Amino acid sequence: MAMLYQAVYRRASFLWCRLHSTYVRKMRYLFELKEDDGLCRQAQNSGTFYLFHNLFPFLQKVGSKHLAPQISASELKRILKKFKQNKQKLEDSVLIGCSDECMAYFALDLGSLEKMDIESELKGSFTELWKAFFQLDGKDASLLSLAQALLRWHDTHKYCSKTGQPTQKNLAGSKRVCHTNGIIYYPQMSPVVITLVSDGSRCLLARQASFPQGMYSALAGFCDVGETLEETVRREVAEEVGLEVKSMWYSASQHWPFPNSSLMIACHATVWPQQNEIRVNKLELEAATWFSLEEVVEALRREPRPLKQEDGRFSLWLPPKWAIAHQLIQEWVKQQSNMPA
Ligand SMILES: NC(=O)C1=CN([C@@H]2O[C@H](COP(=O)(O)OP(=O)(O)OC[C@H]3O[C@@H](n4cnc5c(N)ncnc54)[C@H](O)[C@@H]3O)[C@@H](O)[C@H]2O)C=CC1
Ligand SMILES: [Mg+2]
C-alpha cells in the first residue's frame, strides 16, 4: 500500500512539475528530497557528486582556472569498488542542489581513503578551498562553499549535545536527529555584517594579517547575540576603525564558508566627512585606509592576486568578483560615478 501511495505521489509530483517554472520545479524537487529518504536514495543513484577529502574540494586545473568536476554516480561506484569501499558510502553524501532537469547534486567526503590514490585515479587534486577561491567561477564557488559548510557541520555534530548519544543524518543531510530524545539538529550559520564605509568621496578598506599580501576588503564582523544588524554595523565600525556611522543601507547577502558557515549581510555606511580619522584596532586589523575612486577603479581592473611593486610594496587588489565584498565595492564605484561633480 505504501509503495502504491509513493508511486502515485511521484507521478502526481512529476505531472505537477511539468506545469510549473523551472525554478519552482527545482525548489519543490529539492524539498521532496530533503523530506523523503527513499526518493533521495534514488537520486543518489542517478545524481552527480562533488568530491572532498577532509574538506578539501577535488579540483581539476584547466589553464589558470580551477574547475570542480561533477562525478557521476556510476563512476563514483566504480571508484569506491576499486578502493574496496562499500557503495553504501554514497549515503554519507549531502544534497547541495540540482540541475534545471532535476538531476541532484551531492557532495561526499572521501577522507577515509588515500588522498593521492584518488587524485591519480581522477586526474586532479584536493585543494584548500580558500586557495582555489580566486580561480573558481561563481557557480562552482557557491556550490563548493555550501558543500564544505554542510560537510563540516555534519562532521562536527555527530553527537547530541544533550544526551551524548550519536545523531543520525537524514539522507539529504538537511538535519540530524538524536533518536534517544527526538531532538532535531539543523545546520547552523552565523550572521556576519560586512560594511563598506564611505566618507562621501573615498571608501574605507581594511586588511587582516591573514589576508594575502596587498588584498583589502570591506569591514566584517559577527553579530553578537541580541543585536540587530544595524547595531552590529555601528559596533563593528566603531570597534575596528574608531568611526561613528552616520547612515547605512542594506545591499545584498551571501553564504560564506569561512570560518565555519556564515551568512554575509552586506551594507553600505557613511560617516561624517569631518570625523573620518581612522583609528585602527590592531587586535582585529593589520591596516585600514581611505581609498579614492581612482585607486579603487584601478584595483578592480587588476588580477586578484599579489603583485609586488618596484618599491617592494604590494599593489591594492580586491576579493574575487563573486564575493559580496567585491559587489559592495562595485556598487560604491557606480554610485560615485553617478554623483554630480
Ligand atoms: N565574503 C566576503 O567578501 C568577506 C568575508 N569575510 C568573512 O567575514 C567573517 C567575519 O569577519 P571577521 O573580521 O573575522 O569577524 P570579527 O570582526 O567579528 O572578528 C572575529 C572574532 O569574532 C569572534 N566571534 C564572534 N562570533 C563568532 C562566530 N560565530 N564564529 C567565529 N568567531 C566569532 C571571534 O573571537 C573571532 O576571532 C570571516 O569569516 C571572513 O572570512 C570578511 C571579508 C570579506
Ligand atoms: Mg572584523
Short mmCIF file of C-alpha atoms and ligand atoms in Angstrom, two decimals:
data_model
loop_
_atom_site.label_atom_id
_atom_site.label_comp_id
_atom_site.label_asym_id
_atom_site.label_seq_id
_atom_site.Cartn_x
_atom_site.Cartn_y
_atom_site.Cartn_z
CA MET A 1 0.00 0.00 0.00
CA ALA A 2 2.81 2.37 0.99
CA MET A 3 4.62 1.62 -2.30
CA LEU A 4 1.45 2.27 -4.30
CA TYR A 5 0.97 5.55 -2.46
CA GLN A 6 4.58 6.56 -3.19
CA ALA A 7 4.22 5.68 -6.89
CA VAL A 8 1.00 7.72 -7.18
CA TYR A 9 2.61 10.58 -5.27
CA ARG A 10 5.68 10.58 -7.55
CA ARG A 11 3.51 10.50 -10.69
CA ALA A 12 1.43 13.40 -9.36
CA SER A 13 4.62 15.33 -8.48
CA PHE A 14 6.02 14.64 -11.94
CA LEU A 15 2.87 15.95 -13.67
CA TRP A 16 2.69 18.91 -11.29
CA CYS A 17 6.35 19.70 -12.02
CA ARG A 18 5.80 19.73 -15.78
CA LEU A 19 3.25 22.50 -15.38
CA HIS A 20 5.49 24.85 -13.42
CA SER A 21 8.51 27.06 -13.97
CA THR A 22 12.00 25.59 -13.83
CA TYR A 23 12.75 27.41 -10.59
CA VAL A 24 9.58 26.28 -8.82
CA ARG A 25 10.11 22.73 -10.10
CA LYS A 26 13.67 22.64 -8.77
CA MET A 27 12.72 24.01 -5.37
CA ARG A 28 9.83 21.53 -5.00
CA TYR A 29 12.09 18.67 -6.03
CA LEU A 30 14.82 19.63 -3.54
CA PHE A 31 12.19 19.96 -0.81
CA GLU A 32 10.96 16.43 -1.54
CA LEU A 33 14.49 15.04 -1.47
CA LYS A 34 15.01 16.54 1.98
CA GLU A 35 11.74 15.10 3.27
CA ASP A 36 11.81 11.65 1.66
CA ASP A 37 14.83 9.38 2.27
CA GLY A 38 13.57 6.84 -0.33
CA LEU A 39 13.41 9.45 -3.06
CA CYS A 40 16.79 10.85 -2.01
CA ARG A 41 18.34 7.36 -2.18
CA GLN A 42 17.09 7.04 -5.78
CA ALA A 43 18.52 10.47 -6.58
CA GLN A 44 21.90 9.46 -5.12
CA ASN A 45 21.99 6.55 -7.54
CA SER A 46 21.44 8.74 -10.58
CA GLY A 47 22.88 12.10 -9.48
CA THR A 48 26.34 13.64 -9.67
CA PHE A 49 28.90 14.18 -6.92
CA TYR A 50 31.39 16.84 -5.90
CA LEU A 51 34.19 15.13 -4.03
CA PHE A 52 36.09 16.32 -0.95
CA HIS A 53 38.95 14.94 1.11
CA ASN A 54 38.95 16.13 4.72
CA LEU A 55 37.01 19.19 3.47
CA PHE A 56 39.42 19.97 0.60
CA PRO A 57 37.37 20.01 -2.66
CA PHE A 58 38.52 17.93 -5.62
CA LEU A 59 39.52 20.26 -8.47
CA GLN A 60 40.96 19.96 -11.94
CA LYS A 61 43.16 22.67 -13.38
CA VAL A 62 42.40 23.89 -16.90
CA GLY A 63 44.88 26.63 -17.87
CA SER A 64 44.91 29.14 -15.00
CA LYS A 65 41.36 28.19 -13.90
CA HIS A 66 40.21 25.59 -11.42
CA LEU A 67 37.10 23.55 -12.22
CA ALA A 68 35.10 21.42 -9.82
CA PRO A 69 34.21 18.28 -11.81
CA GLN A 70 30.90 16.51 -11.25
CA ILE A 71 31.44 12.76 -10.90
CA SER A 72 28.52 10.56 -11.99
CA ALA A 73 27.06 8.04 -9.53
CA SER A 74 28.21 5.15 -11.73
CA GLU A 75 31.78 6.49 -11.92
CA LEU A 76 31.80 7.03 -8.17
CA LYS A 77 30.60 3.47 -7.53
CA ARG A 78 33.40 2.21 -9.79
CA ILE A 79 35.95 4.20 -7.77
CA LEU A 80 34.54 3.02 -4.44
CA LYS A 81 34.71 -0.58 -5.64
CA LYS A 82 38.28 -0.13 -6.83
CA PHE A 83 39.28 1.20 -3.40
CA LYS A 84 37.39 -1.61 -1.65
CA GLN A 85 34.67 0.64 -0.26
CA ASN A 86 31.02 -0.34 0.11
CA LYS A 87 28.70 1.54 -2.28
CA GLN A 88 26.64 2.37 0.85
CA LYS A 89 29.21 5.15 1.27
CA LEU A 90 27.13 7.16 -1.21
CA GLU A 91 24.67 7.64 1.65
CA ASP A 92 27.23 9.68 3.59
CA SER A 93 26.83 12.39 0.96
CA VAL A 94 24.85 15.62 1.39
CA LEU A 95 22.45 17.21 -1.08
CA ILE A 96 23.68 20.57 -2.40
CA GLY A 97 21.38 21.36 -5.35
CA CYS A 98 20.07 20.13 -8.67
CA SER A 99 20.22 20.94 -12.38
CA ASP A 100 17.36 22.53 -14.36
CA GLU A 101 16.45 18.97 -15.36
CA CYS A 102 16.20 17.97 -11.68
CA MET A 103 19.36 15.91 -11.58
CA ALA A 104 20.53 16.08 -7.98
CA TYR A 105 23.99 17.28 -6.94
CA PHE A 106 25.62 15.79 -3.86
CA ALA A 107 28.90 16.31 -2.01
CA LEU A 108 30.83 13.43 -0.50
CA ASP A 109 33.96 13.48 1.66
CA LEU A 110 36.36 10.62 0.89
CA GLY A 111 38.65 11.46 3.81
CA SER A 112 38.85 7.78 4.82
CA LEU A 113 40.59 6.90 1.52
CA GLU A 114 44.20 7.54 0.49
CA LYS A 115 44.23 11.06 -0.97
CA MET A 116 46.92 10.51 -3.58
CA ASP A 117 45.28 7.35 -4.94
CA ILE A 118 42.04 9.19 -5.72
CA GLU A 119 43.95 12.16 -7.16
CA SER A 120 45.82 9.97 -9.61
CA GLU A 121 42.69 7.98 -10.47
CA LEU A 122 40.65 11.13 -11.23
CA LYS A 123 43.50 13.33 -12.52
CA GLY A 124 43.14 16.33 -10.29
CA SER A 125 43.88 17.39 -6.75
CA PHE A 126 42.20 18.10 -3.44
CA THR A 127 42.89 21.78 -2.87
CA GLU A 128 42.30 24.08 0.09
CA LEU A 129 39.07 25.91 -0.70
CA TRP A 130 40.31 29.43 0.05
CA LYS A 131 43.35 28.90 -2.17
CA ALA A 132 41.14 27.89 -5.10
CA PHE A 133 38.52 30.59 -4.48
CA PHE A 134 40.21 33.15 -6.68
CA GLN A 135 40.35 30.79 -9.67
CA LEU A 136 36.85 29.31 -9.46
CA ASP A 137 33.84 30.71 -11.29
CA GLY A 138 30.87 31.96 -9.24
CA LYS A 139 28.69 28.86 -9.71
CA ASP A 140 31.37 26.39 -8.65
CA ALA A 141 32.48 28.64 -5.80
CA SER A 142 29.00 28.91 -4.30
CA LEU A 143 28.27 25.18 -4.65
CA LEU A 144 31.60 24.26 -3.06
CA SER A 145 31.04 26.80 -0.26
CA LEU A 146 27.70 25.27 0.58
CA ALA A 147 29.08 21.73 0.26
CA GLN A 148 32.07 22.38 2.51
CA ALA A 149 29.95 24.14 5.13
CA LEU A 150 27.42 21.26 5.22
CA LEU A 151 30.09 18.53 5.32
CA ARG A 152 31.89 20.36 8.12
CA TRP A 153 28.69 20.76 10.10
CA HIS A 154 27.91 17.03 9.86
CA ASP A 155 31.47 16.14 10.81
CA THR A 156 31.25 18.23 13.98
CA HIS A 157 27.69 17.30 15.02
CA LYS A 158 27.88 13.53 15.22
CA TYR A 159 26.71 13.51 18.84
CA CYS A 160 23.74 15.02 20.64
CA SER A 161 24.88 17.85 22.91
CA LYS A 162 22.18 16.93 25.47
CA THR A 163 22.40 13.12 25.68
CA GLY A 164 25.88 12.48 24.26
CA GLN A 165 24.35 9.78 22.02
CA PRO A 166 25.18 9.54 18.27
CA THR A 167 22.94 11.59 15.98
CA GLN A 168 21.83 10.31 12.59
CA LYS A 169 21.66 12.37 9.42
CA ASN A 170 18.70 12.15 7.04
CA LEU A 171 19.74 11.03 3.55
CA ALA A 172 19.84 14.56 2.12
CA GLY A 173 21.86 15.84 5.08
CA SER A 174 19.45 18.70 5.83
CA LYS A 175 19.24 17.66 9.51
CA ARG A 176 20.48 15.22 12.17
CA VAL A 177 18.29 13.52 14.74
CA CYS A 178 19.07 12.17 18.22
CA HIS A 179 16.79 9.13 18.37
CA THR A 180 17.12 8.87 22.17
CA ASN A 181 15.12 12.02 22.80
CA GLY A 182 13.94 13.14 19.35
CA ILE A 183 15.97 16.36 19.24
CA ILE A 184 16.44 17.54 15.65
CA TYR A 185 19.59 19.50 14.80
CA TYR A 186 19.67 21.71 11.70
CA PRO A 187 22.84 23.07 10.03
CA GLN A 188 23.86 26.38 11.58
CA MET A 189 25.01 29.65 10.06
CA SER A 190 26.44 32.66 11.86
CA PRO A 191 25.22 36.07 10.70
CA VAL A 192 28.10 38.38 9.75
CA VAL A 193 27.70 42.00 8.70
CA ILE A 194 30.07 43.27 6.01
CA THR A 195 30.11 47.04 5.59
CA LEU A 196 31.65 49.33 3.02
CA VAL A 197 32.16 52.67 4.74
CA SER A 198 32.36 55.89 2.72
CA ASP A 199 33.07 59.48 3.77
CA GLY A 200 31.36 60.85 0.69
CA SER A 201 34.34 60.79 -1.67
CA ARG A 202 36.51 57.86 -0.52
CA CYS A 203 35.83 54.35 0.72
CA LEU A 204 37.39 52.56 3.63
CA LEU A 205 39.07 49.22 3.01
CA ALA A 206 40.89 47.10 5.57
CA ARG A 207 43.03 44.00 5.80
CA GLN A 208 43.67 41.34 8.41
CA ALA A 209 47.20 39.98 8.81
CA SER A 210 45.94 36.62 7.46
CA PHE A 211 44.85 38.11 4.09
CA PRO A 212 47.14 37.55 1.07
CA GLN A 213 49.63 40.43 0.58
CA GLY A 214 48.03 43.58 -0.86
CA MET A 215 44.41 42.38 -0.59
CA TYR A 216 41.97 44.71 1.13
CA SER A 217 38.27 44.22 1.78
CA ALA A 218 35.29 45.83 3.48
CA LEU A 219 34.92 45.66 7.28
CA ALA A 220 33.31 42.46 8.54
CA GLY A 221 32.14 41.25 11.93
CA PHE A 222 29.94 38.61 13.55
CA CYS A 223 26.60 39.66 15.03
CA ASP A 224 26.50 39.36 18.80
CA VAL A 225 23.53 37.67 20.46
CA GLY A 226 20.73 40.19 20.95
CA GLU A 227 21.95 42.66 18.32
CA THR A 228 20.08 43.99 15.29
CA LEU A 229 22.01 44.21 12.03
CA GLU A 230 22.10 47.99 12.37
CA GLU A 231 23.65 47.68 15.83
CA THR A 232 26.28 45.27 14.54
CA VAL A 233 27.24 47.67 11.73
CA ARG A 234 27.62 50.57 14.18
CA ARG A 235 29.54 48.49 16.74
CA GLU A 236 31.91 46.85 14.22
CA VAL A 237 32.78 50.17 12.55
CA ALA A 238 33.40 51.74 15.97
CA GLU A 239 35.38 48.72 17.24
CA GLU A 240 37.58 48.17 14.22
CA VAL A 241 38.32 51.67 12.90
CA GLY A 242 37.07 54.04 15.63
CA LEU A 243 34.42 55.78 13.49
CA GLU A 244 30.77 56.65 14.14
CA VAL A 245 28.29 55.59 11.44
CA LYS A 246 26.01 58.38 10.17
CA SER A 247 23.74 56.34 7.86
CA MET A 248 23.56 52.84 6.42
CA TRP A 249 21.57 50.76 3.97
CA TYR A 250 21.31 47.10 3.09
CA SER A 251 22.64 45.85 -0.24
CA ALA A 252 22.61 42.03 -0.53
CA SER A 253 23.62 38.80 1.22
CA GLN A 254 25.76 35.75 0.51
CA HIS A 255 26.68 32.44 2.10
CA TRP A 256 30.35 32.24 3.04
CA PRO A 257 32.05 29.02 4.21
CA PHE A 258 34.70 30.60 6.48
CA PRO A 259 35.47 30.15 9.31
CA ASN A 260 32.52 27.70 9.52
CA SER A 261 29.34 28.81 7.81
CA SER A 262 28.43 32.47 7.73
CA LEU A 263 25.60 34.46 6.24
CA MET A 264 27.30 37.61 4.99
CA ILE A 265 24.87 40.56 5.16
CA ALA A 266 26.28 43.37 3.07
CA CYS A 267 25.62 47.04 3.85
CA HIS A 268 26.86 50.44 2.80
CA ALA A 269 27.51 53.03 5.50
CA THR A 270 28.57 56.66 5.61
CA VAL A 271 30.48 58.60 8.24
CA TRP A 272 30.68 62.38 8.73
CA PRO A 273 33.40 63.79 6.42
CA GLN A 274 34.62 66.00 9.34
CA GLN A 275 35.01 62.94 11.61
CA ASN A 276 36.79 60.48 9.34
CA GLU A 277 40.10 59.93 11.09
CA ILE A 278 40.75 56.18 11.22
CA ARG A 279 41.99 54.63 14.46
CA VAL A 280 42.80 51.01 13.60
CA ASN A 281 42.13 48.33 16.21
CA LYS A 282 45.37 46.38 15.86
CA LEU A 283 43.91 43.35 17.64
CA GLU A 284 41.50 42.91 14.72
CA LEU A 285 43.13 44.50 11.70
CA GLU A 286 46.59 44.93 10.25
CA ALA A 287 45.62 48.11 8.36
CA ALA A 288 42.66 50.23 7.29
CA THR A 289 42.86 53.10 4.81
CA TRP A 290 40.68 55.50 2.83
CA PHE A 291 40.94 54.85 -0.92
CA SER A 292 39.98 57.28 -3.69
CA LEU A 293 37.64 56.36 -6.55
CA GLU A 294 40.60 56.25 -8.97
CA GLU A 295 42.58 53.87 -6.75
CA VAL A 296 39.59 51.55 -6.37
CA VAL A 297 38.75 51.61 -10.10
CA GLU A 298 42.36 50.70 -10.89
CA ALA A 299 42.34 47.86 -8.31
CA LEU A 300 39.13 46.46 -9.81
CA ARG A 301 40.94 46.14 -13.16
CA ARG A 302 43.81 44.14 -11.57
CA GLU A 303 44.05 40.36 -11.45
CA PRO A 304 43.03 39.18 -7.97
CA ARG A 305 46.49 38.11 -6.79
CA PRO A 306 49.52 39.62 -5.01
CA LEU A 307 51.55 41.95 -7.23
CA LYS A 308 54.82 43.34 -5.86
CA GLN A 309 55.73 46.87 -6.97
CA GLU A 310 59.22 48.21 -7.59
CA ASP A 311 59.31 49.83 -4.14
CA GLY A 312 58.67 46.38 -2.57
CA ARG A 313 55.10 47.17 -1.57
CA PHE A 314 52.13 45.23 -2.90
CA SER A 315 49.52 46.81 -5.20
CA LEU A 316 45.98 47.07 -3.89
CA TRP A 317 43.77 44.20 -5.07
CA LEU A 318 40.28 43.14 -4.10
CA PRO A 319 38.25 39.99 -3.29
CA PRO A 320 37.07 37.89 -6.30
CA LYS A 321 34.18 39.09 -8.47
CA TRP A 322 31.53 36.86 -6.95
CA ALA A 323 32.46 37.72 -3.31
CA ILE A 324 29.96 40.07 -1.74
CA ALA A 325 32.77 42.46 -0.74
CA HIS A 326 33.57 42.89 -4.44
CA GLN A 327 29.93 43.59 -5.22
CA LEU A 328 29.75 46.28 -2.49
CA ILE A 329 32.85 47.94 -3.94
CA GLN A 330 31.40 47.83 -7.49
CA GLU A 331 28.18 49.41 -6.21
CA TRP A 332 30.11 52.18 -4.47
CA VAL A 333 32.07 52.93 -7.67
CA LYS A 334 28.80 53.13 -9.60
CA GLN A 335 27.26 55.48 -7.01
CA GLN A 336 30.33 57.73 -7.08
CA SER A 337 30.38 57.81 -10.86
CA ASN A 338 26.71 58.90 -10.89
CA MET A 339 27.25 61.67 -8.31
CA PRO A 340 27.26 65.25 -9.58
CA ALA A 341 30.85 66.64 -9.65
N1 LIG B 1 32.65 37.34 1.60
C1 LIG B 1 33.46 38.41 1.72
O1 LIG B 1 33.57 39.22 0.81
C2 LIG B 1 34.22 38.59 3.02
C3 LIG B 1 34.04 37.72 4.06
N2 LIG B 1 34.65 37.92 5.28
C4 LIG B 1 34.37 36.93 6.35
O2 LIG B 1 33.71 37.56 7.43
C5 LIG B 1 33.92 36.78 8.59
C6 LIG B 1 33.94 37.63 9.83
O3 LIG B 1 34.92 38.64 9.74
P1 LIG B 1 35.91 38.90 10.98
O4 LIG B 1 36.52 40.23 10.72
O5 LIG B 1 36.82 37.74 11.17
O6 LIG B 1 34.89 38.95 12.22
P2 LIG B 1 35.02 39.79 13.61
O7 LIG B 1 35.45 41.18 13.35
O8 LIG B 1 33.73 39.58 14.35
O9 LIG B 1 36.22 39.11 14.39
C7 LIG B 1 36.39 37.73 14.52
C8 LIG B 1 36.31 37.34 16.00
O10 LIG B 1 34.97 37.36 16.41
C9 LIG B 1 34.72 36.36 17.41
N3 LIG B 1 33.48 35.65 17.05
C10 LIG B 1 32.25 36.02 17.48
N4 LIG B 1 31.29 35.20 16.99
C11 LIG B 1 31.92 34.28 16.22
C12 LIG B 1 31.48 33.16 15.44
N5 LIG B 1 30.18 32.85 15.34
N6 LIG B 1 32.39 32.46 14.74
C13 LIG B 1 33.70 32.78 14.79
N7 LIG B 1 34.19 33.82 15.52
C14 LIG B 1 33.32 34.57 16.25
C15 LIG B 1 36.00 35.52 17.48
O11 LIG B 1 36.68 35.92 18.62
C16 LIG B 1 36.75 35.89 16.23
O12 LIG B 1 38.15 35.86 16.44
C17 LIG B 1 35.21 35.99 8.34
O13 LIG B 1 34.89 34.64 8.43
C18 LIG B 1 35.63 36.34 6.94
O14 LIG B 1 36.00 35.19 6.22
C19 LIG B 1 35.44 39.00 5.52
C20 LIG B 1 35.68 39.91 4.50
C21 LIG B 1 35.15 39.75 3.16
MG MG B 2 36.30 42.07 11.57
#
